[in-house]
Short mmCIF file of C-alpha atoms in Angstrom, two decimals:
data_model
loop_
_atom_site.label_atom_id
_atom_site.label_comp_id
_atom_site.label_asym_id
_atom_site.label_seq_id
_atom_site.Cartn_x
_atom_site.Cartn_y
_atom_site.Cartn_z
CA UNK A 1 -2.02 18.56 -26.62
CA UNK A 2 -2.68 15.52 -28.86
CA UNK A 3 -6.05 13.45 -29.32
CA UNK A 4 -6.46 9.86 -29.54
CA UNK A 5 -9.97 9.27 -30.32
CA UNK A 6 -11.81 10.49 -27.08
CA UNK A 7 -8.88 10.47 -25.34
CA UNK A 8 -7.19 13.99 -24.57
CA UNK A 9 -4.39 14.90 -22.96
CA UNK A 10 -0.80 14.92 -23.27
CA UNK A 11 0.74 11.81 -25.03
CA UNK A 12 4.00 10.56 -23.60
CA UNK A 13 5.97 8.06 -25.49
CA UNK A 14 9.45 6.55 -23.69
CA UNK A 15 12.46 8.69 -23.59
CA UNK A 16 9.75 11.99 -23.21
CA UNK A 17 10.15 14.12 -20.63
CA UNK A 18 8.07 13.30 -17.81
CA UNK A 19 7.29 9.52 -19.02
CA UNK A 20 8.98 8.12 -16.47
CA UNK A 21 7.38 10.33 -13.33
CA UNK A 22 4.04 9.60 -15.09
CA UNK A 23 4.65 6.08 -15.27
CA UNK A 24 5.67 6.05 -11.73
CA UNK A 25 3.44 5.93 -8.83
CA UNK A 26 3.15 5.46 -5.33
CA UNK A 27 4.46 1.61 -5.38
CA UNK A 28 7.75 2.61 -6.72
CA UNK A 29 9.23 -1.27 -7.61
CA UNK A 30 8.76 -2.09 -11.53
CA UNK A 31 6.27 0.36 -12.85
CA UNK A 32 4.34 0.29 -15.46
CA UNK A 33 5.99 0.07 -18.88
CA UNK A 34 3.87 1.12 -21.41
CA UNK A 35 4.27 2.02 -25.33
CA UNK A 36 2.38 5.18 -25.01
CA UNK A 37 0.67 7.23 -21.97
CA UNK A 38 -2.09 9.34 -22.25
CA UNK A 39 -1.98 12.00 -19.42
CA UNK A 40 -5.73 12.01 -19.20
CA UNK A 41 -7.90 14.92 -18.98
CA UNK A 42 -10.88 12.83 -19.96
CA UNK A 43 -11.07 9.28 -20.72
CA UNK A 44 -11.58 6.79 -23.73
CA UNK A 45 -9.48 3.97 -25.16
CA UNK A 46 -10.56 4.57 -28.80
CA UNK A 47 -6.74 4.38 -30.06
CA UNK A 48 -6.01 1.22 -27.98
CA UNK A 49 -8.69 -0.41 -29.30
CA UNK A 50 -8.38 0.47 -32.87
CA UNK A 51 -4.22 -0.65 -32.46
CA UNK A 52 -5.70 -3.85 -29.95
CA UNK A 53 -3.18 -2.16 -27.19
CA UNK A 54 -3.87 -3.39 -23.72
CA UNK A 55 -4.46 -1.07 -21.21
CA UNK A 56 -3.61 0.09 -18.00
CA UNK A 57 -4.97 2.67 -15.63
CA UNK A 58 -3.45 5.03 -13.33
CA UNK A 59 -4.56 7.30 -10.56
CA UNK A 60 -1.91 7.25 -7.48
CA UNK A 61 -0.35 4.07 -7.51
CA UNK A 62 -1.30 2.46 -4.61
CA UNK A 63 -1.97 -1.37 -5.00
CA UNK A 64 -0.43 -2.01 -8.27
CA UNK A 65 -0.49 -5.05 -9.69
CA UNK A 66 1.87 -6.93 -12.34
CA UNK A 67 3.18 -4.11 -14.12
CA UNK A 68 2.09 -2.72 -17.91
CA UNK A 69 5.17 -3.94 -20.44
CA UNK A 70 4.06 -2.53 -23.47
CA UNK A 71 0.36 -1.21 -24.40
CA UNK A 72 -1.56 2.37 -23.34
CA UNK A 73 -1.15 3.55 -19.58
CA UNK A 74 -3.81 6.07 -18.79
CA UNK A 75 -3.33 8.46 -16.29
CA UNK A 76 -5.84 9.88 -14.72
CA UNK A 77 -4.25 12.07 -11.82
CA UNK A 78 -5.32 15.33 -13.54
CA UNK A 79 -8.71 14.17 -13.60
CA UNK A 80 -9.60 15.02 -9.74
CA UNK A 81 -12.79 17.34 -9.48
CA UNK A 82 -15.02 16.45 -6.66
CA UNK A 83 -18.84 18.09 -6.17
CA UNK A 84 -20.92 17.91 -3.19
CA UNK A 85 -24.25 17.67 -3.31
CA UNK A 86 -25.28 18.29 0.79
CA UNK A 87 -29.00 17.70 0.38
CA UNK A 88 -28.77 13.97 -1.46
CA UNK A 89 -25.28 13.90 0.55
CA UNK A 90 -23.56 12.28 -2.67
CA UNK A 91 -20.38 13.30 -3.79
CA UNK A 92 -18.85 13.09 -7.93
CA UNK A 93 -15.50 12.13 -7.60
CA UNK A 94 -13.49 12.06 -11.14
CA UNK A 95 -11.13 9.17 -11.78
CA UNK A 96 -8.04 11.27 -9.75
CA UNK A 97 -9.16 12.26 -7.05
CA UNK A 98 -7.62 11.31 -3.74
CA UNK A 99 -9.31 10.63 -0.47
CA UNK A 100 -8.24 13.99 1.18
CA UNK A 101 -10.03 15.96 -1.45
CA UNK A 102 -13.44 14.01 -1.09
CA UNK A 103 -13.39 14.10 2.45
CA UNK A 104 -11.94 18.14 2.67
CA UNK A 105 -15.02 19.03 0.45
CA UNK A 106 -17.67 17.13 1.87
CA UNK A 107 -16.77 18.09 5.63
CA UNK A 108 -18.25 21.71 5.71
CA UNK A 109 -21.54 20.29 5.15
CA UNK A 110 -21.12 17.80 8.38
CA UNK A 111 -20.59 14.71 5.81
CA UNK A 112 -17.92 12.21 4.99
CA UNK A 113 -17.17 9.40 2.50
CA UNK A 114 -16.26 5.74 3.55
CA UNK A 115 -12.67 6.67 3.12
CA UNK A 116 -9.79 4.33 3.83
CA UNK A 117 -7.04 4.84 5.81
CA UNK A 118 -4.85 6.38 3.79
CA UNK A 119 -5.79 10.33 2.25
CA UNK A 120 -3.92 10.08 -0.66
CA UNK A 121 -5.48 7.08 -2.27
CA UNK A 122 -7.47 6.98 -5.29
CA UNK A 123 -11.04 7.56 -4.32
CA UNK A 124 -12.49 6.14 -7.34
CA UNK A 125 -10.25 2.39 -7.88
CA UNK A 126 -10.34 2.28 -4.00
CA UNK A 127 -13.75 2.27 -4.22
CA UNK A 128 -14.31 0.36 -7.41
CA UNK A 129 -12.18 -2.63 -5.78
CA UNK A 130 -14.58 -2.92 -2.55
CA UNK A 131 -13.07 -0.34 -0.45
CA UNK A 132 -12.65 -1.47 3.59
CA UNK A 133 -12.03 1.95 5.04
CA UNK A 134 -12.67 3.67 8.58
CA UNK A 135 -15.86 3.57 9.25
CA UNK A 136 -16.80 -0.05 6.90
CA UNK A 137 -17.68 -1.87 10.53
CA UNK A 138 -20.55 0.35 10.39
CA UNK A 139 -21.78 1.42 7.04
CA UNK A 140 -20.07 -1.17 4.86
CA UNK A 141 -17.92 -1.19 1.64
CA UNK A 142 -17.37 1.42 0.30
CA UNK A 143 -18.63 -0.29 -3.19
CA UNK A 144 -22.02 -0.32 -1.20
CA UNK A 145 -22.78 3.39 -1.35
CA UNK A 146 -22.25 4.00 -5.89
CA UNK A 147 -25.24 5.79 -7.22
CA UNK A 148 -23.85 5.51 -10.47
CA UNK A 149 -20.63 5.06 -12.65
CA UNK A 150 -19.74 7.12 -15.72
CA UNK A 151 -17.19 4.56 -17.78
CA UNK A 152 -15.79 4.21 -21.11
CA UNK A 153 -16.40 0.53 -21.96
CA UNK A 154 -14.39 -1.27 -24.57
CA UNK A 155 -16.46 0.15 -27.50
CA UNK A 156 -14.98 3.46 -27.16
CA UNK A 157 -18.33 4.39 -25.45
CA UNK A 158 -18.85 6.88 -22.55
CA UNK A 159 -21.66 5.00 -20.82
CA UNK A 160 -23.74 6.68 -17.74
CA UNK A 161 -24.61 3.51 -15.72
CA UNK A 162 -26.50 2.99 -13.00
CA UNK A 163 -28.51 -0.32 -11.28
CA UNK A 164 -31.54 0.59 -13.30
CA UNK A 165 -29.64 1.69 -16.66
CA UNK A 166 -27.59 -1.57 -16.82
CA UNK A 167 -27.67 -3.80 -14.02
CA UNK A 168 -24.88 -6.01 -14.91
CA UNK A 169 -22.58 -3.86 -15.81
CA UNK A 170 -23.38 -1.41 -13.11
CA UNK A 171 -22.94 -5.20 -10.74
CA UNK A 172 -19.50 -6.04 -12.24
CA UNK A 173 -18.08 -2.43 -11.88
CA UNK A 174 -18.25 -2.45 -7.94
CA UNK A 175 -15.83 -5.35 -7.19
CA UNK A 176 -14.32 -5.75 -10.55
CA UNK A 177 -11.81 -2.94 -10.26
CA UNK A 178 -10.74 -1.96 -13.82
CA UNK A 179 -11.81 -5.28 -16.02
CA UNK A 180 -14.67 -3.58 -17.28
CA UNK A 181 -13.77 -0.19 -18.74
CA UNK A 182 -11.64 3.61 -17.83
CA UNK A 183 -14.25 4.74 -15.04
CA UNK A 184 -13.81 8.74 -15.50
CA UNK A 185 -16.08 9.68 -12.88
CA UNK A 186 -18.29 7.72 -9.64
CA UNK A 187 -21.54 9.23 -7.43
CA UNK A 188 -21.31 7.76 -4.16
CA UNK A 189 -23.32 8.22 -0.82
CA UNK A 190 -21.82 10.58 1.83
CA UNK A 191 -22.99 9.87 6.30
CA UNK A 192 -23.62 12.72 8.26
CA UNK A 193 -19.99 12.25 10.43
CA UNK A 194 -18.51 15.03 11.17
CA UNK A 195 -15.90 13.51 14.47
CA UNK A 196 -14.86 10.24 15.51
CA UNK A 197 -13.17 8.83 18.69
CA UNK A 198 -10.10 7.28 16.67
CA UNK A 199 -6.57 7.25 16.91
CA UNK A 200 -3.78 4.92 17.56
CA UNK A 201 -2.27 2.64 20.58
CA UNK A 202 1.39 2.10 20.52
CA UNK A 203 2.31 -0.98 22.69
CA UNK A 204 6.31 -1.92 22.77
CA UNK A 205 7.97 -5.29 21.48
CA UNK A 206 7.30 -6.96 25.06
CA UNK A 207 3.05 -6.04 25.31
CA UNK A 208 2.50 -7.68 21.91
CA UNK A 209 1.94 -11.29 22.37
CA UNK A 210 -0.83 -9.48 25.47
CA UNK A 211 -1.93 -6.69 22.96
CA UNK A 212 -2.88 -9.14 20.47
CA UNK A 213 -4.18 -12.15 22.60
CA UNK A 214 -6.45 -8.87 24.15
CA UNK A 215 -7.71 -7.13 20.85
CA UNK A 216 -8.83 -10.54 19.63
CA UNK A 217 -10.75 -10.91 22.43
CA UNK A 218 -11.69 -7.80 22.58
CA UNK A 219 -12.99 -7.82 19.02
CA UNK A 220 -15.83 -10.40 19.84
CA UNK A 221 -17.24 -7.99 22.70
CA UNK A 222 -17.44 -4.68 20.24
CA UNK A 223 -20.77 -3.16 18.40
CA UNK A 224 -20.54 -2.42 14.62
CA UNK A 225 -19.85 1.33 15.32
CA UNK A 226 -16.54 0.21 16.19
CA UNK A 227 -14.11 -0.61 13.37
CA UNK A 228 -9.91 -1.70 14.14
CA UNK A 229 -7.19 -3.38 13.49
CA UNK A 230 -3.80 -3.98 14.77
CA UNK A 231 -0.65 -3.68 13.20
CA UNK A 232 2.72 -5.42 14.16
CA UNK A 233 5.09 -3.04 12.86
CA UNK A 234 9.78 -2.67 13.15
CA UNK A 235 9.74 1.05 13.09
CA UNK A 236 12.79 2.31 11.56
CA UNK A 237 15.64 4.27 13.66
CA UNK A 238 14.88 7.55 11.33
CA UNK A 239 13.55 10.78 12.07
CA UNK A 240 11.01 10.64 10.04
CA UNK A 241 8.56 8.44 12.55
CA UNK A 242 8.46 9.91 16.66
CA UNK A 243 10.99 9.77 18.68
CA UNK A 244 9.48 7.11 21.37
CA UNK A 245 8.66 4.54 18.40
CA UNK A 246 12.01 4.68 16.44
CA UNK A 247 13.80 1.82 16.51
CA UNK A 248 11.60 -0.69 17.98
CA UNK A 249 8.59 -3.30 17.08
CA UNK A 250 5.67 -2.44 18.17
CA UNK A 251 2.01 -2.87 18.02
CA UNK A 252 -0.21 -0.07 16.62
CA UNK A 253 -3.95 -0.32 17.57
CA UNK A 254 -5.90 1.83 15.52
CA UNK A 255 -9.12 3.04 16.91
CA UNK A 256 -12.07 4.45 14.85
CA UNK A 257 -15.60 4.69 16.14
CA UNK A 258 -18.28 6.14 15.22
CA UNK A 259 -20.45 6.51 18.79
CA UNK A 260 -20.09 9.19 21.00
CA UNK A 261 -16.29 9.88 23.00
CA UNK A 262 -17.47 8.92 26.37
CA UNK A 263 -18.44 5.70 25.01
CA UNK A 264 -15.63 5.45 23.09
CA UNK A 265 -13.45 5.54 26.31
CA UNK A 266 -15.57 2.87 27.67
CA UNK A 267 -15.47 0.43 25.12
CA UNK A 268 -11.34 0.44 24.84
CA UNK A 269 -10.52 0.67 28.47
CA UNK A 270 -9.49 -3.09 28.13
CA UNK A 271 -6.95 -2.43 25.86
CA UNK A 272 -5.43 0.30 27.54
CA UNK A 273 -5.19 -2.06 30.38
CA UNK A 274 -2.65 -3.95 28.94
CA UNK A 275 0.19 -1.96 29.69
CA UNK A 276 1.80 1.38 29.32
CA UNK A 277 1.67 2.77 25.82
CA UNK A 278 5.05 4.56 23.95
CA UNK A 279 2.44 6.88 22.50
CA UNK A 280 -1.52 6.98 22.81
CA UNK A 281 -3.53 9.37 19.80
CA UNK A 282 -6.97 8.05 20.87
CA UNK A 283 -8.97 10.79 21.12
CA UNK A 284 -12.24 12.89 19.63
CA UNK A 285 -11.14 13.94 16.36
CA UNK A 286 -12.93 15.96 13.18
CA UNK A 287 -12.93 13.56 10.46
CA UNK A 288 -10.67 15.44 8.44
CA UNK A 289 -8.53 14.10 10.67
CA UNK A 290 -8.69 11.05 10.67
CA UNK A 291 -5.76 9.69 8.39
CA UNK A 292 -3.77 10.21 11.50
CA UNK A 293 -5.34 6.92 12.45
CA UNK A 294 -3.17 4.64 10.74
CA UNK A 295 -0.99 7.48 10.27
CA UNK A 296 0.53 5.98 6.90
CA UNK A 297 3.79 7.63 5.83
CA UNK A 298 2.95 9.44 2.73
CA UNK A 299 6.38 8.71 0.88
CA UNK A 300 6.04 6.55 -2.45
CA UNK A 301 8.24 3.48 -1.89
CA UNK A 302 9.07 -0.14 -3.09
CA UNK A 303 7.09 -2.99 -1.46
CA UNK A 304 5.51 -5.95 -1.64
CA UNK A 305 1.71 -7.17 0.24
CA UNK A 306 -0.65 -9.88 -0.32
CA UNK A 307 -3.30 -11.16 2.21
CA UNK A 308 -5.70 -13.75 3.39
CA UNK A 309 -9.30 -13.29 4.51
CA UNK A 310 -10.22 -15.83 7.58
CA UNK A 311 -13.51 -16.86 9.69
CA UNK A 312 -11.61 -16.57 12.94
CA UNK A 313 -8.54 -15.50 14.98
CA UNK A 314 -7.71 -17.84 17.38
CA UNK A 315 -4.62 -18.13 19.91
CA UNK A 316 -2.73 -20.57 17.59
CA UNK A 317 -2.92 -18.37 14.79
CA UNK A 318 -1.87 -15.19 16.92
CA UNK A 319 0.87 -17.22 17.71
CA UNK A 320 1.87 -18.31 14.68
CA UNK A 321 1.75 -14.59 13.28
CA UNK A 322 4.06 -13.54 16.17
CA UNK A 323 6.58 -16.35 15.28
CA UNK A 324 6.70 -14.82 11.59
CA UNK A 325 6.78 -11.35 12.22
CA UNK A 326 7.17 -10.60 15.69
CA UNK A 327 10.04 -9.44 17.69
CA UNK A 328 12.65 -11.18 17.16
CA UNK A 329 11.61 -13.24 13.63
CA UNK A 330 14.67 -12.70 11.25
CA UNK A 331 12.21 -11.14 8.24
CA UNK A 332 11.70 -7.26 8.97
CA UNK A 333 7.80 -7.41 7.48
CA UNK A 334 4.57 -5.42 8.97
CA UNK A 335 1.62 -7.93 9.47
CA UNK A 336 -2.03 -6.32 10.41
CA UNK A 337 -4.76 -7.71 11.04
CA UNK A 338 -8.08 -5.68 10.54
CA UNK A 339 -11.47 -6.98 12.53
CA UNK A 340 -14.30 -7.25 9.70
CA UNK A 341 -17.53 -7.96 9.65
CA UNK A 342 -20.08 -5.94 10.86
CA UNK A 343 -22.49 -4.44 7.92
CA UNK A 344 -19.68 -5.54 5.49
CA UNK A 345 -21.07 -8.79 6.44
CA UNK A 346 -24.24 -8.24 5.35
CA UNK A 347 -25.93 -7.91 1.13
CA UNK A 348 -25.72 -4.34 0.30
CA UNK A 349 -29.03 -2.73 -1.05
CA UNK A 350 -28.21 -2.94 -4.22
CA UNK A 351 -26.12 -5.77 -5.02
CA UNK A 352 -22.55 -5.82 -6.46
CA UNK A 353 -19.34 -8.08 -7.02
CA UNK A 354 -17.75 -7.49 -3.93
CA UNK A 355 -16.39 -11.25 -2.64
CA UNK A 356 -16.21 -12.78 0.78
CA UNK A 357 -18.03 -10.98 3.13
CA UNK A 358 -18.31 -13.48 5.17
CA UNK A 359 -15.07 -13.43 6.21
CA UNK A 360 -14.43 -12.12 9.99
CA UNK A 361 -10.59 -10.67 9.91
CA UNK A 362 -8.31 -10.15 7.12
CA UNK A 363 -4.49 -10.87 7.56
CA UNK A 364 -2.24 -9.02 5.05
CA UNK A 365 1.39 -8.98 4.98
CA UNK A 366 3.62 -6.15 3.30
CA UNK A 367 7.45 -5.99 3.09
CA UNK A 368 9.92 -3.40 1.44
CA UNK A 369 11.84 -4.35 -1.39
CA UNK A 370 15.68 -4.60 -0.63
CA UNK A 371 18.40 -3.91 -3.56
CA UNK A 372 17.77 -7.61 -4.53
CA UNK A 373 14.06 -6.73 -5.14
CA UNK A 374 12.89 -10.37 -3.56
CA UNK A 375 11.01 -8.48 -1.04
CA UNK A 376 11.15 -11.66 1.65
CA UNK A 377 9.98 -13.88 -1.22
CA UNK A 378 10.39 -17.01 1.14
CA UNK A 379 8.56 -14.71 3.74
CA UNK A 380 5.43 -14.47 1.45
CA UNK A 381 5.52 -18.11 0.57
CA UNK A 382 5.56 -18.81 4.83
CA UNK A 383 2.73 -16.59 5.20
CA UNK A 384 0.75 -18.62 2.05
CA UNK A 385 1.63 -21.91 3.76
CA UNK A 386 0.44 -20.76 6.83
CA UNK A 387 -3.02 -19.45 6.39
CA UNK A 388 -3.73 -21.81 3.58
CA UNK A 389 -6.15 -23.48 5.59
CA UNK A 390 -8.13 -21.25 7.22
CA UNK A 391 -8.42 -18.80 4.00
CA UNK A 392 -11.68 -17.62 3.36
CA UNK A 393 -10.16 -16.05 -0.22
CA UNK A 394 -8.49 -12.72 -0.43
CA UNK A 395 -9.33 -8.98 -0.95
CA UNK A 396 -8.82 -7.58 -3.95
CA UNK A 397 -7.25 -4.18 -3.08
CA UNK A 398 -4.36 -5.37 -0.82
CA UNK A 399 -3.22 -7.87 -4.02
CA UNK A 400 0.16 -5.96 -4.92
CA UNK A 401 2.73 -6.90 -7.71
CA UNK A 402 3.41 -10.49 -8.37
CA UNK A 403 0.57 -11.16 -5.57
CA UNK A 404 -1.76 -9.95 -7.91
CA UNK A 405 -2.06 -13.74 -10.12
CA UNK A 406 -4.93 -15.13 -11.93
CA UNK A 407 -5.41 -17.33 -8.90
CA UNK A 408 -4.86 -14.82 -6.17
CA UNK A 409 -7.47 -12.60 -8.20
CA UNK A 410 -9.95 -15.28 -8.24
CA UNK A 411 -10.01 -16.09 -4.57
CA UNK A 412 -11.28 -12.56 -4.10
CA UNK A 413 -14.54 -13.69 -5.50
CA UNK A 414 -17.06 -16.53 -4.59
CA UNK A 415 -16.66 -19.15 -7.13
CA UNK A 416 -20.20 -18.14 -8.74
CA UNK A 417 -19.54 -14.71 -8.65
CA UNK A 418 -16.23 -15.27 -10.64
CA UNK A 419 -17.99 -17.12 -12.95
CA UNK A 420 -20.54 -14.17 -13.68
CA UNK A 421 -18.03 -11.66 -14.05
CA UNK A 422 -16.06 -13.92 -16.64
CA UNK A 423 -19.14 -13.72 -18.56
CA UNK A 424 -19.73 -10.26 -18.02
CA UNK A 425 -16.19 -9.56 -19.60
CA UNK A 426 -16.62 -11.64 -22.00
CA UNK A 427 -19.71 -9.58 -23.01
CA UNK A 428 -18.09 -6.47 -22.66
CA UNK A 429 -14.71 -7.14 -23.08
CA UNK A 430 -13.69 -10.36 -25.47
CA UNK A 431 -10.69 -9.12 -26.40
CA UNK A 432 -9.68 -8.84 -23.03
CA UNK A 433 -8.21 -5.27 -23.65
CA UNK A 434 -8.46 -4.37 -19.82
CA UNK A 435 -5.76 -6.56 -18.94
CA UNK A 436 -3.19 -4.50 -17.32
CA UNK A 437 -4.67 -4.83 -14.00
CA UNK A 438 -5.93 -7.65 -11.19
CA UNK A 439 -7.23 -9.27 -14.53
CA UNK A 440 -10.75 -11.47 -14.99
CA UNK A 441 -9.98 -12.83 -18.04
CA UNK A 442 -13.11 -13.40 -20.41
CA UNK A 443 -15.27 -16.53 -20.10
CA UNK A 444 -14.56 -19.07 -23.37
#
């Protein structure tokens, strides 16, 4: 055990054993690279600071941008108590703790987080970047719901902050991601949800041009209880995925509502309609469940997503999604499209950074990395070309590797919101030592 200021934990250096699986997370193409990393048991950045070494935070993985070269890499995947408190139904999550754990502790007392649909992602930079998840239709981001932040800021100070303590700060954490400090610890609100009607529709490659044309519709008609996307998806020829989806493109509808099962049934009987499914999940489920929604793999791998948030989904742009990644388009890519809105339309109680809620879907686009590691570059730049007019901006925690830009950052915010949290870093930050991440670089 070593100790770098406030920062303890073991210190890994390159060539150590167990740098490299530290360094490595869930996104497995160019990790992090750091000069030193601090397997964290708590959190400070006193020794980067003193040695002005950038930094870089790291829970799972997931949603990593332009990777550390050089500087401090702190890991924070040791760090992942979680405490319930049933009667203000608030959780503390620490800095490592995954989804499953949060929602695992706080189901025995009939209460669940805003989770997203994956169970092993980071609860707290999940969060801390806006955090659409399963039930967001209904109750919002996931940002929405902080009670209160415990951070160490670039001073090398543990701060406790809350909307009354700091209001600024406490405003620039939810939405800013990492720009502003090593969060070590979040309180967030828990809902009384213990089931949902969720689950997935699997439509083969010749229902997908109806599927989507349908759920588009479809998404128009549907109360705020209901949150969905749809996913256009080549499903490898493996064992790993179910027998009647290997080997062919399909769409994945994935269901999650909040409202009682009969309803549930009523309310997607149009898409069933479409067709005969290869596989149909939809169901009553505990929440614990309910990463079988999306039904993620769970196996770290090399890829590549970016995204665009628009005002509508017309037929021309279902069309022109389905000529880029549909059957039959020569770039093997998964395209989904999730149906916002809802209360993540509408100002939170107590307001934050989060950007463009006024958008109504969000597009995103993610491709595995081949040998050559282009990933479909001339894929991305289709997709750019092709929503570039209708963009709305961008969300902030679907900006992966070299989609992660100074520009691609900034469309995640409102122009005046931007401008705030420039000044905000420049306040708390002016040396910019929080770099190593989607980056906000400090007002001049």
């Amino acid at each position: 055990m070593s100790a770098y200021g406030t920062v303890r934990g073991a210190v890994l250096a390159p060539g150590d054993d167990g740098y490299d699986a530290e360094r490595t997370g869930f996104q497995t193409a160019d990790p992090h690279r750091p000069e030193v990393i601090v397997v964290a048991e708590d959190a400070a950045v006193e020794h980067a600071a003193e040695r002005g070494m950038p930094v870089a935070v790291q829970s799972t993985g997931h949603g990593l941008p332009l990777p550390a070269g050089g500087g401090l890499l702190i890991a924070t995947r040791k760090m992942t108590g979680v405490e319930i408190d049933p009667e203000a139904r608030t959780a503390r999550i620490e800095a490592g703790a995954r989804w499953a754990r949060v929602v695992a502790a706080a189901a025995p007392h009939g209460l669940a987080p805003l989770s997203g649909s994956s169970p092993g992602v980071g609860a707290v930079s999940y969060t801390l970047g806006g955090g659409i998840g399963l039930m967001s239709r209904r109750y919002g981001f996931a940002a929405d719901h902080v009670r209160s932040v415990d951070v160490v800021t670039a001073d090398a100070r543990l701060r406790h902050v809350t909307a009354d303590s700091d209001p600024d700060l406490f405003w620039a954490l939810l939405g800013g991601r990492a720009n502003f400090g090593v969060v070590t610890s979040l309180e967030i609100g828990l809902f009384p949800v213990q089931r949902l009607y969720g689950g997935g529709l699997y439509f083969d490659a010749d229902l997908i041009p109806e599927v989507m044309d349908t759920w588009r519709r479809w998404t128009e008609t549907v109360p705020d209880e209901m949150t969905s996307s749809v996913a256009l998806m080549p499903v490898p020829d493996v064992p790993a995925f179910p027998e009647p989806l290997r080997g062919r493109h399909v769409a994945h509808v994935r269901i999650a509502y909040t409202g009682d099962a009969a309803e549930g049934e009523r309310l997607i009987a149009p898409l069933r309609a479409v067709g005969a499914r290869l596989a149909d999940t939809v169901g009553e489920m505990p929440y614990t469940d309910s990463g079988l929604i999306h039904n993620e793999p769970p196996v770290p791998m090399a890829y590549r997503a970016t995204n665009v948030a628009v005002a509508a989904l017309d037929g021309d742009l279902v069309r022109d999604l389905l000529d880029l990644a549909g059957p039959g388009a020569p770039d093997r890519a998964i395209v989904e499209v999730r149906h916002l809105g809802g209360a993540m339309a509408k100002p939170p109680a107590v307001p934050n950074a989060v950007g463009n809620r006024d958008a109504a879907y969000l597009v995103g686009l993610l491709s595995k990395l081949g040998a050559d590691d282009t990933g479909g570059d001339a894929l991305h730049g289709r997709f750019g070309g092709l929503l570039a007019a209708r963009s709305r901006g961008q969300v902030l925690n679907f900006l992966f590797g070299g989609n992660a830009t100074t520009e691609q950052v900034r469309a995640a915010y409102e122009p005046e919101t931007y401008r705030r949290l420039a000044e905000l870093k420049a306040h708390h930050d002016p040396a910019n030592l929080f770099r190593l991440n989607h980056n906000i670089p400090p007002a001049k």
